[in-house]
Every structure is written in C-alpha cells, then in structure tokens.
Amino acid sequence: MSETMGGRVIGSAPMSGTEPAGTLEVLQTASGRSIVRAVGPEAPLTQDRMAAEEVSVATLPDDVPMLPREWFVDEVLPGAGRWVVLGYRNEPIRPPHDPWDEADLAAAVELAIQIGSSEAPPGLPDALDLIDSKAWATIAAMRPPGLSAFTPWLSDKIEHLAEIASYADEAMSGKNLVHGALRRESILITDHGWDATSAHAVDWFMPSRGASFLDVVLLLPHLRVDGAPPPEVVMDRHPLPDVDPEALTCAVTVTAGALVLESMRPPQPGLPHGRAVQREVAHAALEWLRTRLGG
C-alpha cells in the first residue's frame, strides 16, 4: 500500500457512515492523504464488483458525477488471500446523513437525474439484460408460497402486473447511462456551504444503457426504506424531465416484480442479509406501485 501511494502510511481512520463491507478509509502518508476502499477474502462478491468497477469506469464519460479514482490493486497476498483496493482522490466528501435530510435527499435524486442525462458509452449492456422484466410472469406461473408475506393487494393483480411489465422494452429502453445500483452506500456528498450539496456515485459495477429515468426509479425504494418520504412526494419536489407517466408506471412495475422475485431466492454467498434487505425494498416498491395504480 505504501508503495502504491508513494509514501509510507502513517495513519488511517474510517470514514464514518460507510458500509462495513468495503468501508472507506482515509489513509495519511508522509506526502498526503488518499481515500481507500479495501476488501479482503471475507467478501468475494464485493471484490468481484470492485474489479468490475475498475473496468467499467474507464469507459464512462468525463462529465459523469463520480469520485475520481487514482489507483487500483487486485492481488493475492501470501497468507492473507485476495485483497482488492481502490484508491480515490482525496476530496471533501462524506456519506449521506442518517436519517436523510432534505439537502442530501435532493443531491441524491439530482445525482440520479444527472447520470441519466448522459449518453451511455458504446458496449454497455441493455438495462433490461440486468433487470428481470419478466419477473411478474414468472411469479404468475410459479405462485411461490412466500408471495403471501408481501401484501394481500397482490393476490388478484399478478397477471395484470405481468401485462404492464410486458411493455418494458418500449418503456425502459434508451441510449442513456444507467448506474443500476444507486443507494445510500454508493452515494457520497460534498458540502458547498449554505446547505448546498452535490453528490458523487461510486460502485459502478453494473452500468448499462436505458431510459433516462431508470436510476431514479431504482433509487427511490431504497431511499424510502432509509426513511425518506414516499417516492411520489420526492418526485413532486424533484420532477423528472419529460417522462411519460405510463412508461414510469411500467418501470416501477418491473422494478417491484424483480425485487419481489429476487427476495424469495436463496441467499447469495457472502451476503447473508441481502435477501432481507431486498424484501424491505420490495415492500417499498410495492407501496409505490400501489399508489401509481390507484390501489
């Protein structure tokens, strides 16, 4: 690490509020400071995501609001296993306040809108290759027993939701950049004084191309679980430019279905609590969907 940073590390401190798996740390060397995310062999999925991010970030447009990166290490160390480390430029950043305040919430939503205003670089997959747009059709065919744990509202609506989701190609396709994994832990805030803030995105392990509003749709259920106002309230405060309401409803339908189906699958290796989090976010997405459908 000292060799990579150009000087011996003489101190470190965790950046409070960041996630335990891949906590951001500020490292001090004799020549300066660097913000670092280091993940060891206990979290192989996070390591793979960081390695994927290293590849994808190099293709993104210069105006995308992301934390500038300075170096990357992916090595197997004798007796210590694989370690993946990302070094970011030392910027005046912090995690979002917990609970969200209005300034940070506004910065997060504006971040999602700004990302969607950029054209996706060539070679990125279609967002619908990464989001299961046929989840409601699968649920309709399977009728999994865990479905009853969500809401009785679903009981006679699954086929209708599958029909709405069948228009995903028309509603959610596009040439705009999609981050695909925006949530609290992938957003960092810069304060500009007088309650003015801006946001940067990290965790670019699954960028894709799609409709300009997709990151907002994917983000708002996560914010709701974190204590933010309902998505419709947030969008009233931060309107989406030129979005067809039916396309938005289709995207919310697809997102909710994908979350419901994924949350009922077996746990992923290295993420023992991942499905529980997905269930919470699925509940928030269903609440939003019910509001949009007038139910």
Coordinates of C-alpha atoms in Angstrom, one line a residue:
M1 CA 0.0 0.0 0.0
S2 CA 2.8 2.4 0.9
E3 CA 4.5 1.7 -2.4
T4 CA 1.3 2.3 -4.4
M5 CA 0.5 5.6 -2.6
G6 CA 4.1 6.9 -3.0
G7 CA 4.8 7.1 0.7
R8 CA 4.7 5.2 4.0
V9 CA 1.2 5.0 5.5
I10 CA 1.5 6.7 8.9
G11 CA -2.2 6.8 9.9
S12 CA -5.7 5.8 9.0
A13 CA -9.3 6.5 10.0
P14 CA -12.6 5.0 8.8
M15 CA -15.0 7.4 7.1
S16 CA -18.0 7.2 9.5
G17 CA -21.2 6.1 8.0
T18 CA -19.9 3.8 5.3
E19 CA -20.8 0.2 4.9
P20 CA -18.7 -2.5 6.8
A21 CA -18.1 -4.5 3.7
G22 CA -15.8 -2.1 1.8
T23 CA -15.6 0.7 4.4
L24 CA -14.0 3.8 3.1
E25 CA -10.9 4.8 5.0
V26 CA -8.8 7.9 4.9
L27 CA -5.1 7.0 4.8
Q28 CA -2.4 9.5 5.7
T29 CA 1.1 9.2 4.2
A30 CA 4.1 11.5 4.5
S31 CA 3.2 13.1 1.2
G32 CA -0.6 13.5 1.5
R33 CA -3.9 11.7 2.0
S34 CA -6.0 9.2 0.0
I35 CA -9.4 7.8 0.3
V36 CA -9.3 4.0 0.1
R37 CA -11.7 1.1 -0.1
A38 CA -10.1 -2.2 0.8
V39 CA -11.9 -5.6 0.8
G40 CA -10.4 -8.9 1.8
P41 CA -11.3 -12.6 1.2
E42 CA -14.2 -12.5 3.5
A43 CA -16.3 -10.7 0.9
P44 CA -15.6 -12.3 -2.5
L45 CA -18.8 -10.8 -4.2
T46 CA -17.8 -7.3 -3.2
Q47 CA -14.3 -7.9 -4.5
D48 CA -15.7 -9.1 -7.9
R49 CA -17.8 -6.0 -8.0
M50 CA -14.9 -3.7 -7.3
A51 CA -12.9 -5.4 -10.1
A52 CA -15.8 -5.0 -12.5
E53 CA -16.0 -1.3 -11.5
E54 CA -12.3 -0.8 -12.4
V55 CA -13.1 -2.0 -15.9
S56 CA -16.4 -0.1 -16.4
V57 CA -15.3 3.3 -15.0
A58 CA -12.6 3.6 -17.7
T59 CA -15.4 3.7 -20.4
L60 CA -17.6 6.3 -18.8
P61 CA -17.9 10.0 -20.0
D62 CA -15.8 12.6 -18.2
D63 CA -18.8 14.6 -17.0
V64 CA -20.3 11.7 -15.1
P65 CA -20.5 12.7 -11.4
M66 CA -18.3 10.1 -9.8
L67 CA -15.5 10.2 -7.2
P68 CA -12.1 10.5 -9.1
R69 CA -10.0 7.3 -8.8
E70 CA -6.2 7.3 -8.7
W71 CA -5.2 3.6 -8.5
F72 CA -6.4 0.0 -8.2
V73 CA -4.9 -3.1 -6.7
D74 CA -6.1 -6.7 -7.0
E75 CA -3.6 -9.2 -5.6
V76 CA -3.4 -12.4 -3.7
L77 CA -1.1 -11.9 -0.7
P78 CA 0.9 -14.8 0.9
G79 CA -1.0 -16.0 3.9
A80 CA -3.7 -13.3 3.6
G81 CA -5.7 -14.3 0.5
R82 CA -7.0 -11.9 -2.2
W83 CA -7.3 -8.2 -1.5
V84 CA -8.9 -5.7 -3.7
V85 CA -8.2 -2.0 -3.1
L86 CA -9.5 1.1 -4.8
G87 CA -7.7 4.5 -4.2
Y88 CA -9.8 7.6 -4.7
R89 CA -8.5 11.2 -4.9
N90 CA -8.7 12.9 -1.5
E91 CA -11.9 15.0 -1.9
P92 CA -14.0 16.8 0.8
I93 CA -16.7 14.1 0.9
R94 CA -18.9 12.4 3.4
P95 CA -21.7 9.7 3.4
P96 CA -25.3 11.0 3.3
H97 CA -26.7 12.0 6.7
D98 CA -28.6 9.3 8.5
P99 CA -31.5 9.9 8.5
W100 CA -31.7 11.7 5.2
D101 CA -32.1 15.4 5.4
E102 CA -33.7 17.4 2.6
A103 CA -30.4 18.7 1.2
D104 CA -28.8 15.2 0.9
L105 CA -32.0 13.8 -0.5
A106 CA -32.1 16.4 -3.1
A107 CA -28.5 15.8 -4.0
A108 CA -29.1 12.1 -4.3
V109 CA -32.1 12.5 -6.6
E110 CA -30.3 15.1 -8.7
L111 CA -27.4 12.7 -9.0
A112 CA -29.6 10.0 -10.5
I113 CA -31.2 12.5 -12.9
Q114 CA -27.7 13.8 -13.9
I115 CA -26.4 10.3 -14.6
G116 CA -29.5 9.7 -16.8
S117 CA -28.8 12.8 -18.8
S118 CA -25.5 11.4 -20.1
E119 CA -25.4 9.2 -23.1
A120 CA -24.2 5.7 -22.4
P121 CA -20.8 4.8 -24.0
P122 CA -20.7 2.0 -26.6
G123 CA -20.5 -1.5 -25.4
L124 CA -22.6 -1.3 -22.3
P125 CA -25.4 -3.9 -21.9
D126 CA -29.1 -3.0 -22.1
A127 CA -30.5 -2.4 -18.7
L128 CA -33.2 -4.9 -19.4
D129 CA -30.5 -7.6 -19.6
L130 CA -29.8 -6.9 -16.0
I131 CA -33.3 -6.3 -14.7
D132 CA -35.8 -9.2 -14.8
S133 CA -38.7 -7.6 -16.7
K134 CA -40.5 -10.9 -16.8
A135 CA -40.5 -11.4 -13.0
W136 CA -44.3 -11.0 -12.7
A137 CA -44.9 -13.5 -15.4
T138 CA -42.6 -15.9 -13.6
I139 CA -44.4 -15.3 -10.3
A140 CA -47.8 -15.8 -12.0
A141 CA -46.6 -19.2 -13.3
M142 CA -44.9 -20.3 -10.0
R143 CA -47.2 -18.8 -7.4
P144 CA -44.4 -19.2 -4.8
P145 CA -45.6 -19.6 -1.2
G146 CA -43.5 -16.7 0.0
L147 CA -45.6 -14.3 -2.0
S148 CA -48.3 -14.1 0.7
A149 CA -45.8 -12.5 3.0
F150 CA -45.8 -9.2 1.0
T151 CA -49.3 -7.8 0.7
P152 CA -52.9 -9.1 0.2
W153 CA -53.2 -6.4 -2.5
L154 CA -51.1 -8.7 -4.9
S155 CA -53.4 -11.7 -4.7
D156 CA -55.6 -10.9 -7.7
K157 CA -53.3 -8.5 -9.6
I158 CA -50.3 -10.5 -10.6
E159 CA -51.5 -11.2 -14.2
H160 CA -52.3 -7.5 -14.6
L161 CA -48.8 -6.5 -13.4
A162 CA -47.3 -9.1 -15.8
E163 CA -49.2 -7.4 -18.6
I164 CA -48.0 -3.9 -17.6
A165 CA -44.4 -5.2 -17.4
S166 CA -44.7 -6.7 -20.9
Y167 CA -44.2 -3.2 -22.3
A168 CA -40.8 -2.9 -20.7
D169 CA -38.9 -2.8 -24.0
E170 CA -40.9 0.2 -25.1
A171 CA -40.9 2.0 -21.7
M172 CA -37.4 1.4 -20.3
S173 CA -35.1 1.1 -23.3
G174 CA -32.9 4.0 -24.3
K175 CA -29.4 5.3 -25.0
N176 CA -28.9 7.0 -21.6
L177 CA -26.4 5.9 -18.9
V178 CA -27.8 3.8 -16.1
H179 CA -25.7 3.3 -12.9
G180 CA -28.0 0.5 -11.8
A181 CA -27.0 0.2 -8.1
L182 CA -27.6 3.7 -6.6
R183 CA -28.4 3.6 -2.9
R184 CA -27.1 5.1 0.3
E185 CA -23.7 3.2 0.3
S186 CA -23.0 4.2 -3.3
I187 CA -23.6 7.9 -2.8
L188 CA -21.1 10.4 -1.4
I189 CA -21.8 14.0 -0.6
T190 CA -19.8 17.2 -1.0
D191 CA -20.9 20.3 1.1
H192 CA -20.7 23.7 -0.6
G193 CA -21.9 25.9 2.3
W194 CA -25.3 27.4 3.0
D195 CA -26.9 24.0 2.9
A196 CA -25.9 23.5 -0.7
T197 CA -24.6 19.9 -1.5
S198 CA -23.8 17.8 -4.5
A199 CA -23.4 14.0 -4.8
H200 CA -20.9 11.6 -6.4
A201 CA -21.6 8.0 -7.3
V202 CA -19.3 5.0 -6.6
D203 CA -19.9 1.3 -7.0
W204 CA -20.0 1.4 -10.8
F205 CA -20.0 -2.4 -11.2
M206 CA -23.1 -2.8 -13.4
P207 CA -23.5 0.3 -15.7
S208 CA -25.9 -0.2 -18.6
R209 CA -27.9 1.8 -21.1
G210 CA -31.6 2.6 -20.9
A211 CA -34.3 5.2 -20.3
S212 CA -33.1 8.4 -18.6
F213 CA -35.2 8.0 -15.5
L214 CA -34.3 4.4 -14.6
D215 CA -31.8 5.3 -11.9
V216 CA -34.4 7.4 -10.2
V217 CA -36.9 4.5 -10.2
L218 CA -34.3 2.1 -8.9
L219 CA -33.1 4.5 -6.2
L220 CA -36.4 5.8 -4.6
P221 CA -37.5 2.5 -3.0
H222 CA -34.1 2.3 -1.3
L223 CA -34.4 5.8 -0.1
R224 CA -37.9 5.0 1.3
V225 CA -36.5 2.1 3.3
D226 CA -33.9 4.6 4.7
G227 CA -36.7 6.9 6.0
A228 CA -37.1 9.2 3.0
P229 CA -40.6 10.4 2.1
P230 CA -42.7 8.3 -0.3
P231 CA -41.4 8.3 -3.9
E232 CA -44.3 10.3 -5.3
V233 CA -43.6 13.0 -2.7
V234 CA -39.9 13.0 -3.6
M235 CA -40.8 13.3 -7.3
D236 CA -43.2 16.2 -6.7
R237 CA -40.2 18.0 -5.1
H238 CA -37.8 16.9 -7.8
P239 CA -39.8 16.4 -11.1
L240 CA -38.4 14.2 -13.7
P241 CA -38.0 16.0 -17.1
D242 CA -40.2 14.8 -20.0
V243 CA -41.1 11.4 -18.7
D244 CA -44.2 9.6 -19.9
P245 CA -46.3 8.7 -16.8
E246 CA -47.2 5.3 -18.3
A247 CA -43.5 4.5 -19.0
L248 CA -42.7 5.4 -15.4
T249 CA -45.5 3.2 -14.1
C250 CA -44.2 0.3 -16.2
A251 CA -40.7 0.8 -14.8
V252 CA -42.0 0.8 -11.3
T253 CA -43.9 -2.3 -12.0
V254 CA -40.8 -4.1 -13.4
T255 CA -38.6 -2.9 -10.6
A256 CA -41.1 -4.1 -7.9
G257 CA -41.5 -7.5 -9.6
A258 CA -37.8 -8.1 -9.9
L259 CA -37.3 -7.2 -6.2
V260 CA -40.1 -9.5 -5.1
L261 CA -38.8 -12.4 -7.1
E262 CA -35.2 -11.9 -6.1
S263 CA -36.0 -11.6 -2.5
M264 CA -37.5 -15.0 -2.4
R265 CA -34.4 -16.7 -3.9
P266 CA -31.8 -18.4 -1.6
P267 CA -29.2 -16.1 -0.1
Q268 CA -26.2 -15.1 -2.2
P269 CA -22.7 -16.3 -1.0
G270 CA -21.1 -13.6 1.2
L271 CA -24.4 -11.7 1.5
P272 CA -26.3 -13.4 4.3
H273 CA -28.7 -10.5 4.9
G274 CA -29.0 -9.5 1.2
R275 CA -32.4 -11.1 0.7
A276 CA -33.9 -9.5 3.8
V277 CA -32.8 -6.1 2.5
Q278 CA -34.3 -6.9 -0.8
R279 CA -37.6 -7.8 0.9
E280 CA -37.7 -4.4 2.6
V281 CA -37.0 -2.6 -0.7
A282 CA -39.6 -4.8 -2.4
H283 CA -42.2 -3.7 0.1
A284 CA -41.3 0.0 -0.6
A285 CA -41.5 -0.6 -4.4
L286 CA -44.9 -2.3 -4.0
E287 CA -46.2 0.6 -1.9
W288 CA -45.2 3.0 -4.7
L289 CA -46.7 0.8 -7.3
R290 CA -50.0 0.6 -5.5
T291 CA -50.0 4.4 -5.3
R292 CA -49.4 4.8 -9.0
L293 CA -52.1 2.3 -9.9
G294 CA -54.6 3.9 -7.6
G295 CA -55.0 0.8 -5.4

